Amino acid sequence: MSRIKSTARACAASVSRAAAWLRALDEHGEVIRPAKLWCDTSTTAECAIITKKLGGPGAALRKTGNLILPGFTAPKILWLKRREPANFKRLRHVLLPHDYLNFFLTGNYFMEFGDASGTALLDVRRRAWSRDAIHAIDPNLAGWLPPISSSHESAGTLRPKLARKYDFPNDVVVSAGGGDNMMGAIGTGNVAPGVVTASFGTSGTIYAFAKKPVVDPRGEIAAFCSSTGGWLPLLCTMNVTTVTEQTRGVFGHDHAALDAAVASAPAGAGGLVLLPYFAGERTPNVPAGSGAVVGLTQSTFNSAHLARAAMEGVTMGMNYGLRRLAALG
């Protein structure tokens, strides 16, 4: 981890971590319901059910490489089955957002390994759908998941109707694409060991390339596949710029004023600590968690110290992931 490259993202959570959205389609390829977002934490009960059926957290790690967490797609599918049975009865295809775009463009159902590893339905070591994870939800799901392949494979060619509409040739090739972090890794040169990419947006990720699967025995670091033939151990936190933006809004600062306020307070914010779990948290896995401010005194109860504590709180959450990546080698 000799270099760290940072990518700044000014995008909403519903876009920035789109890999685990659930896009549910019927037998005709029509959308059944609005997408269930990755940051939706309403699936904690379903996570527990799937984990129990798999034999516990340790078994989940052995069978998929990941714990079953609310941010993944698998519990969202079970949520649909348990909470919206009429919609589940119509379910015939499960895609992620960019897979749906590829389906619209080509008419083909397809998913690549990087995105698929964010579903918690993939055995990341074998790069194959996990029969155990599928059966923990519904055996029929095996027929509703798309074929999976490498990111360098084509998703197909542009449908003739779209080619005519936009005056394109009929042989336009549509790229398979990949998950946001997998593509971010390529964009930051994170395709060989020794580079770490930090992505700070509404949520945050820190990830590195590995030539072999990296399965965290604690399940804190996601054991994802990369889109370049390797693996991409990754930390994800749910609270980054949401925290600093809400803090900025409370005090009516623009971004320059927020920067100035943070810079005017000392490192450590005079002992003021802000736990930034405004939307629950994924790492550590506390989906029902909430934020807390500790260390308020007469000298720290001001906009500068609170702004500093907010920024330090989210930064240290990301730093935990960096240290965990280092501990895993």
Short mmCIF file of C-alpha atoms in Angstrom, two decimals:
data_model
loop_
_atom_site.label_atom_id
_atom_site.label_comp_id
_atom_site.label_asym_id
_atom_site.label_seq_id
_atom_site.Cartn_x
_atom_site.Cartn_y
_atom_site.Cartn_z
CA MET A 1 0.00 0.00 0.00
CA SER A 2 2.70 2.39 -1.08
CA ARG A 3 0.40 4.94 -2.72
CA ILE A 4 -3.07 6.21 -2.06
CA LYS A 5 -5.13 7.68 -4.85
CA SER A 6 -8.29 9.57 -4.12
CA THR A 7 -11.38 10.07 -6.27
CA ALA A 8 -13.84 12.75 -5.26
CA ARG A 9 -17.48 12.05 -5.98
CA ALA A 10 -20.26 14.59 -5.69
CA CYS A 11 -23.02 12.05 -6.24
CA ALA A 12 -25.91 10.81 -4.14
CA ALA A 13 -25.89 7.47 -2.34
CA SER A 14 -28.54 6.18 -4.71
CA VAL A 15 -25.98 6.57 -7.50
CA SER A 16 -22.60 6.22 -5.84
CA ARG A 17 -23.05 2.67 -4.58
CA ALA A 18 -25.46 1.42 -7.20
CA ALA A 19 -23.88 -2.03 -7.38
CA ALA A 20 -26.20 -3.56 -4.80
CA TRP A 21 -29.50 -2.03 -5.94
CA LEU A 22 -32.20 -4.56 -6.67
CA ARG A 23 -33.72 -4.16 -10.13
CA ALA A 24 -36.57 -6.70 -10.24
CA LEU A 25 -38.08 -7.60 -13.62
CA ASP A 26 -40.96 -9.82 -14.73
CA GLU A 27 -40.95 -12.44 -17.49
CA HIS A 28 -41.28 -9.73 -20.14
CA GLY A 29 -38.37 -7.69 -18.79
CA GLU A 30 -40.70 -5.05 -17.34
CA VAL A 31 -39.80 -3.35 -14.06
CA ILE A 32 -41.89 -4.71 -11.17
CA ARG A 33 -41.24 -2.02 -8.58
CA PRO A 34 -38.91 0.91 -7.87
CA ALA A 35 -35.31 -0.14 -7.21
CA LYS A 36 -34.45 -0.94 -3.60
CA LEU A 37 -31.32 1.06 -2.87
CA TRP A 38 -28.06 -0.34 -1.52
CA CYS A 39 -28.21 1.99 1.50
CA ASP A 40 -31.72 0.81 2.46
CA THR A 41 -31.25 -0.78 5.89
CA SER A 42 -34.76 -2.23 6.20
CA THR A 43 -33.52 -5.76 5.49
CA THR A 44 -31.84 -6.60 8.80
CA ALA A 45 -34.38 -9.34 9.57
CA GLU A 46 -33.79 -10.90 6.15
CA CYS A 47 -30.02 -10.78 6.71
CA ALA A 48 -30.49 -12.75 9.91
CA ILE A 49 -32.73 -15.31 8.20
CA ILE A 50 -30.31 -15.95 5.33
CA THR A 51 -27.33 -16.09 7.70
CA LYS A 52 -29.10 -18.65 9.90
CA LYS A 53 -30.03 -20.80 6.90
CA LEU A 54 -26.43 -20.74 5.73
CA GLY A 55 -25.30 -21.97 9.15
CA GLY A 56 -24.14 -18.73 10.77
CA PRO A 57 -21.69 -15.93 9.93
CA GLY A 58 -18.71 -18.27 9.61
CA ALA A 59 -20.59 -20.47 7.18
CA ALA A 60 -21.66 -17.44 5.16
CA LEU A 61 -18.01 -16.43 4.80
CA ARG A 62 -17.07 -19.95 3.73
CA LYS A 63 -19.87 -20.25 1.20
CA THR A 64 -19.79 -16.78 -0.36
CA GLY A 65 -16.75 -14.94 1.01
CA ASN A 66 -18.94 -12.24 2.53
CA LEU A 67 -21.29 -11.74 5.43
CA ILE A 68 -24.94 -11.15 4.57
CA LEU A 69 -25.35 -7.40 5.12
CA PRO A 70 -28.25 -4.99 4.44
CA GLY A 71 -26.27 -3.24 1.72
CA PHE A 72 -26.16 -6.37 -0.44
CA THR A 73 -28.79 -7.54 -2.94
CA ALA A 74 -29.54 -10.98 -1.45
CA PRO A 75 -31.53 -9.77 1.59
CA LYS A 76 -33.45 -7.35 -0.65
CA ILE A 77 -34.71 -10.30 -2.69
CA LEU A 78 -35.85 -12.11 0.44
CA TRP A 79 -37.43 -8.86 1.64
CA LEU A 80 -39.43 -8.79 -1.60
CA LYS A 81 -40.53 -12.38 -1.02
CA ARG A 82 -41.58 -11.77 2.58
CA ARG A 83 -42.96 -8.22 2.37
CA GLU A 84 -44.33 -8.00 -1.19
CA PRO A 85 -45.32 -11.56 -2.15
CA ALA A 86 -47.40 -10.41 -5.14
CA ASN A 87 -44.38 -8.68 -6.63
CA PHE A 88 -42.13 -11.62 -5.80
CA LYS A 89 -44.55 -13.93 -7.61
CA ARG A 90 -43.90 -11.91 -10.78
CA LEU A 91 -40.11 -11.96 -10.37
CA ARG A 92 -38.25 -13.68 -13.22
CA HIS A 93 -35.06 -11.64 -13.64
CA VAL A 94 -32.71 -10.03 -11.12
CA LEU A 95 -30.37 -7.34 -12.41
CA LEU A 96 -28.30 -4.48 -11.04
CA PRO A 97 -28.66 -0.96 -12.48
CA HIS A 98 -25.99 -1.01 -15.16
CA ASP A 99 -27.02 -4.57 -16.07
CA TYR A 100 -30.51 -3.21 -16.67
CA LEU A 101 -29.08 -0.48 -18.89
CA ASN A 102 -27.18 -3.15 -20.84
CA PHE A 103 -30.40 -5.17 -21.09
CA PHE A 104 -32.22 -2.13 -22.46
CA LEU A 105 -29.48 -1.59 -25.03
CA THR A 106 -28.97 -5.21 -26.09
CA GLY A 107 -31.95 -7.27 -24.94
CA ASN A 108 -29.52 -9.61 -23.13
CA TYR A 109 -29.53 -10.54 -19.43
CA PHE A 110 -25.93 -10.38 -18.24
CA MET A 111 -23.82 -9.59 -15.16
CA GLU A 112 -20.08 -9.38 -14.65
CA PHE A 113 -18.10 -10.80 -11.74
CA GLY A 114 -17.29 -7.49 -10.04
CA ASP A 115 -20.88 -6.32 -9.75
CA ALA A 116 -22.12 -9.83 -8.97
CA SER A 117 -19.87 -10.04 -5.93
CA GLY A 118 -21.85 -7.18 -4.41
CA THR A 119 -25.01 -9.27 -4.35
CA ALA A 120 -23.83 -11.72 -1.61
CA LEU A 121 -25.08 -14.44 -3.96
CA LEU A 122 -21.70 -15.07 -5.57
CA ASP A 123 -19.03 -17.42 -4.29
CA VAL A 124 -16.23 -14.95 -4.91
CA ARG A 125 -13.51 -17.58 -4.70
CA ARG A 126 -15.01 -19.62 -7.55
CA ARG A 127 -16.64 -16.71 -9.40
CA ALA A 128 -19.88 -18.69 -9.54
CA TRP A 129 -23.36 -18.25 -8.08
CA SER A 130 -23.56 -19.81 -4.62
CA ARG A 131 -26.16 -22.59 -4.59
CA ASP A 132 -26.38 -22.36 -0.79
CA ALA A 133 -27.03 -18.62 -0.77
CA ILE A 134 -29.64 -18.98 -3.51
CA HIS A 135 -31.46 -21.80 -1.70
CA ALA A 136 -31.46 -19.77 1.52
CA ILE A 137 -33.78 -17.36 -0.32
CA ASP A 138 -35.68 -19.49 -2.85
CA PRO A 139 -34.54 -22.37 -5.10
CA ASN A 140 -36.29 -20.74 -8.07
CA LEU A 141 -33.88 -17.82 -7.81
CA ALA A 142 -31.23 -19.93 -9.58
CA GLY A 143 -33.19 -19.51 -12.81
CA TRP A 144 -33.75 -15.80 -12.31
CA LEU A 145 -30.10 -14.76 -12.03
CA PRO A 146 -28.32 -13.84 -15.26
CA PRO A 147 -25.25 -15.52 -16.73
CA ILE A 148 -22.03 -14.04 -15.28
CA SER A 149 -18.78 -13.36 -17.07
CA SER A 150 -15.68 -11.19 -17.04
CA SER A 151 -15.91 -7.46 -17.56
CA HIS A 152 -13.92 -7.64 -20.81
CA GLU A 153 -16.71 -9.71 -22.36
CA SER A 154 -19.31 -7.85 -24.41
CA ALA A 155 -22.88 -7.64 -23.14
CA GLY A 156 -24.00 -7.88 -26.77
CA THR A 157 -24.70 -5.56 -29.68
CA LEU A 158 -27.11 -2.67 -29.83
CA ARG A 159 -30.70 -3.71 -30.55
CA PRO A 160 -31.66 -2.96 -34.17
CA LYS A 161 -34.57 -0.76 -33.06
CA LEU A 162 -32.23 1.50 -31.05
CA ALA A 163 -29.60 1.45 -33.78
CA ARG A 164 -32.19 2.75 -36.24
CA LYS A 165 -33.51 5.33 -33.77
CA TYR A 166 -30.09 6.84 -33.13
CA ASP A 167 -28.67 6.19 -36.61
CA PHE A 168 -26.02 3.76 -35.42
CA PRO A 169 -24.70 0.74 -37.32
CA ASN A 170 -26.24 -2.60 -36.33
CA ASP A 171 -22.91 -3.97 -35.09
CA VAL A 172 -22.29 -1.47 -32.24
CA VAL A 173 -20.81 -3.44 -29.33
CA VAL A 174 -22.05 -2.72 -25.79
CA SER A 175 -19.42 -3.11 -23.07
CA ALA A 176 -20.18 -5.27 -20.07
CA GLY A 177 -19.06 -2.44 -17.81
CA GLY A 178 -18.64 -3.05 -14.10
CA GLY A 179 -19.42 -1.85 -10.61
CA ASP A 180 -18.62 1.73 -9.64
CA ASN A 181 -15.70 0.78 -7.41
CA MET A 182 -14.39 -1.76 -9.92
CA MET A 183 -14.37 0.91 -12.62
CA GLY A 184 -12.90 3.41 -10.15
CA ALA A 185 -10.05 0.97 -9.55
CA ILE A 186 -9.26 0.91 -13.26
CA GLY A 187 -9.48 4.69 -13.47
CA THR A 188 -7.02 5.17 -10.59
CA GLY A 189 -4.56 2.54 -11.79
CA ASN A 190 -5.53 0.20 -8.97
CA VAL A 191 -4.98 -2.95 -11.04
CA ALA A 192 -1.91 -4.39 -9.29
CA PRO A 193 -0.92 -4.83 -5.63
CA GLY A 194 0.45 -1.70 -3.97
CA VAL A 195 -2.23 0.89 -4.76
CA VAL A 196 -5.13 1.87 -2.51
CA THR A 197 -8.06 3.92 -3.79
CA ALA A 198 -10.11 6.07 -1.42
CA SER A 199 -13.48 7.28 -2.68
CA PHE A 200 -15.22 9.98 -0.65
CA GLY A 201 -18.82 10.66 -1.57
CA THR A 202 -22.13 10.43 0.25
CA SER A 203 -20.75 7.08 1.34
CA GLY A 204 -17.10 6.08 1.25
CA THR A 205 -14.96 3.19 0.12
CA ILE A 206 -11.32 2.17 0.41
CA TYR A 207 -10.09 -0.73 -1.69
CA ALA A 208 -7.02 -2.41 -3.14
CA PHE A 209 -6.17 -5.02 -5.77
CA ALA A 210 -5.23 -8.58 -4.86
CA LYS A 211 -4.21 -11.53 -7.02
CA LYS A 212 -5.99 -13.99 -4.73
CA PRO A 213 -9.31 -13.79 -2.86
CA VAL A 214 -9.05 -11.84 0.41
CA VAL A 215 -11.74 -13.04 2.81
CA ASP A 216 -11.80 -11.11 6.08
CA PRO A 217 -12.56 -13.52 8.96
CA ARG A 218 -14.41 -10.62 10.63
CA GLY A 219 -16.35 -9.89 7.46
CA GLU A 220 -15.57 -6.17 7.73
CA ILE A 221 -13.73 -5.97 4.43
CA ALA A 222 -15.90 -7.11 1.51
CA ALA A 223 -14.32 -9.88 -0.57
CA PHE A 224 -15.23 -8.50 -3.97
CA CYS A 225 -13.96 -9.53 -7.39
CA SER A 226 -12.27 -6.86 -9.48
CA SER A 227 -13.18 -6.20 -13.10
CA THR A 228 -9.61 -6.95 -14.22
CA GLY A 229 -9.37 -10.63 -13.33
CA GLY A 230 -8.32 -10.26 -9.70
CA TRP A 231 -10.02 -9.41 -6.43
CA LEU A 232 -10.85 -6.08 -4.78
CA PRO A 233 -11.00 -6.24 -0.96
CA LEU A 234 -13.08 -3.22 -0.02
CA LEU A 235 -14.27 -1.28 3.00
CA CYS A 236 -17.55 0.60 2.68
CA THR A 237 -18.93 3.14 5.14
CA MET A 238 -22.35 4.75 4.75
CA ASN A 239 -21.63 8.16 6.24
CA VAL A 240 -19.16 10.56 4.65
CA THR A 241 -20.31 13.76 2.93
CA THR A 242 -23.84 13.30 4.24
CA VAL A 243 -22.38 14.12 7.65
CA THR A 244 -20.30 17.12 6.60
CA GLU A 245 -23.10 18.45 4.39
CA GLN A 246 -25.65 18.23 7.20
CA THR A 247 -23.20 19.93 9.53
CA ARG A 248 -22.60 22.64 6.94
CA GLY A 249 -26.35 23.13 6.56
CA VAL A 250 -26.97 23.47 10.29
CA PHE A 251 -24.56 26.41 10.49
CA GLY A 252 -25.52 27.92 7.14
CA HIS A 253 -21.99 27.67 5.76
CA ASP A 254 -21.06 27.53 2.12
CA HIS A 255 -18.21 25.14 1.31
CA ALA A 256 -15.52 27.81 1.72
CA ALA A 257 -16.87 28.74 5.15
CA LEU A 258 -16.96 25.07 6.17
CA ASP A 259 -13.32 24.66 5.13
CA ALA A 260 -12.38 27.76 7.10
CA ALA A 261 -14.26 26.57 10.18
CA VAL A 262 -12.55 23.18 10.10
CA ALA A 263 -9.12 24.76 9.62
CA SER A 264 -9.65 27.13 12.55
CA ALA A 265 -10.14 24.30 15.05
CA PRO A 266 -7.19 22.21 16.30
CA ALA A 267 -6.56 18.63 15.20
CA GLY A 268 -8.58 16.42 17.49
CA ALA A 269 -11.22 19.17 17.81
CA GLY A 270 -10.21 19.82 21.40
CA GLY A 271 -11.37 16.36 22.45
CA LEU A 272 -14.76 16.67 20.76
CA VAL A 273 -15.75 13.41 19.04
CA LEU A 274 -18.61 12.95 16.58
CA LEU A 275 -19.72 9.39 15.88
CA PRO A 276 -21.08 9.80 12.33
CA TYR A 277 -23.64 7.00 12.07
CA PHE A 278 -26.39 9.31 10.83
CA ALA A 279 -27.85 6.63 8.54
CA GLY A 280 -26.87 3.58 10.55
CA GLU A 281 -23.57 2.08 9.47
CA ARG A 282 -22.23 -0.75 7.37
CA THR A 283 -18.72 -0.96 8.87
CA PRO A 284 -19.08 -1.70 11.69
CA ASN A 285 -22.38 -3.43 10.88
CA VAL A 286 -24.88 -1.40 12.90
CA PRO A 287 -27.72 -0.65 10.44
CA ALA A 288 -29.92 0.73 13.22
CA GLY A 289 -27.11 2.81 14.70
CA SER A 290 -27.26 6.55 15.23
CA GLY A 291 -24.80 9.38 15.68
CA ALA A 292 -23.45 10.80 18.91
CA VAL A 293 -21.41 13.79 20.01
CA VAL A 294 -19.09 13.34 22.99
CA GLY A 295 -16.84 15.89 24.65
CA LEU A 296 -18.91 19.05 24.52
CA THR A 297 -17.51 21.78 26.73
CA GLN A 298 -17.77 25.54 26.80
CA SER A 299 -14.71 25.72 24.54
CA THR A 300 -15.84 23.09 22.00
CA PHE A 301 -19.55 23.99 21.70
CA ASN A 302 -19.13 26.11 18.57
CA SER A 303 -19.38 25.70 14.80
CA ALA A 304 -15.64 25.34 14.20
CA HIS A 305 -15.10 22.46 16.64
CA LEU A 306 -18.30 20.68 15.59
CA ALA A 307 -17.38 21.00 11.90
CA ARG A 308 -13.90 19.67 12.66
CA ALA A 309 -15.31 16.77 14.68
CA ALA A 310 -17.69 15.87 11.83
CA MET A 311 -14.90 15.78 9.28
CA GLU A 312 -12.58 13.86 11.58
CA GLY A 313 -15.32 11.40 12.49
CA VAL A 314 -15.96 10.30 8.90
CA THR A 315 -12.24 10.34 8.08
CA MET A 316 -11.39 8.05 10.97
CA GLY A 317 -14.15 5.68 9.89
CA MET A 318 -12.42 5.39 6.52
CA ASN A 319 -9.03 5.14 8.20
CA TYR A 320 -10.27 2.09 10.09
CA GLY A 321 -10.73 0.40 6.74
CA LEU A 322 -7.25 1.36 5.61
CA ARG A 323 -5.78 -0.18 8.76
CA ARG A 324 -7.92 -3.30 8.31
CA LEU A 325 -6.70 -3.71 4.72
CA ALA A 326 -3.13 -3.47 5.99
CA ALA A 327 -3.82 -6.09 8.68
CA LEU A 328 -5.13 -8.44 5.97
CA GLY A 329 -1.92 -7.98 3.98
#
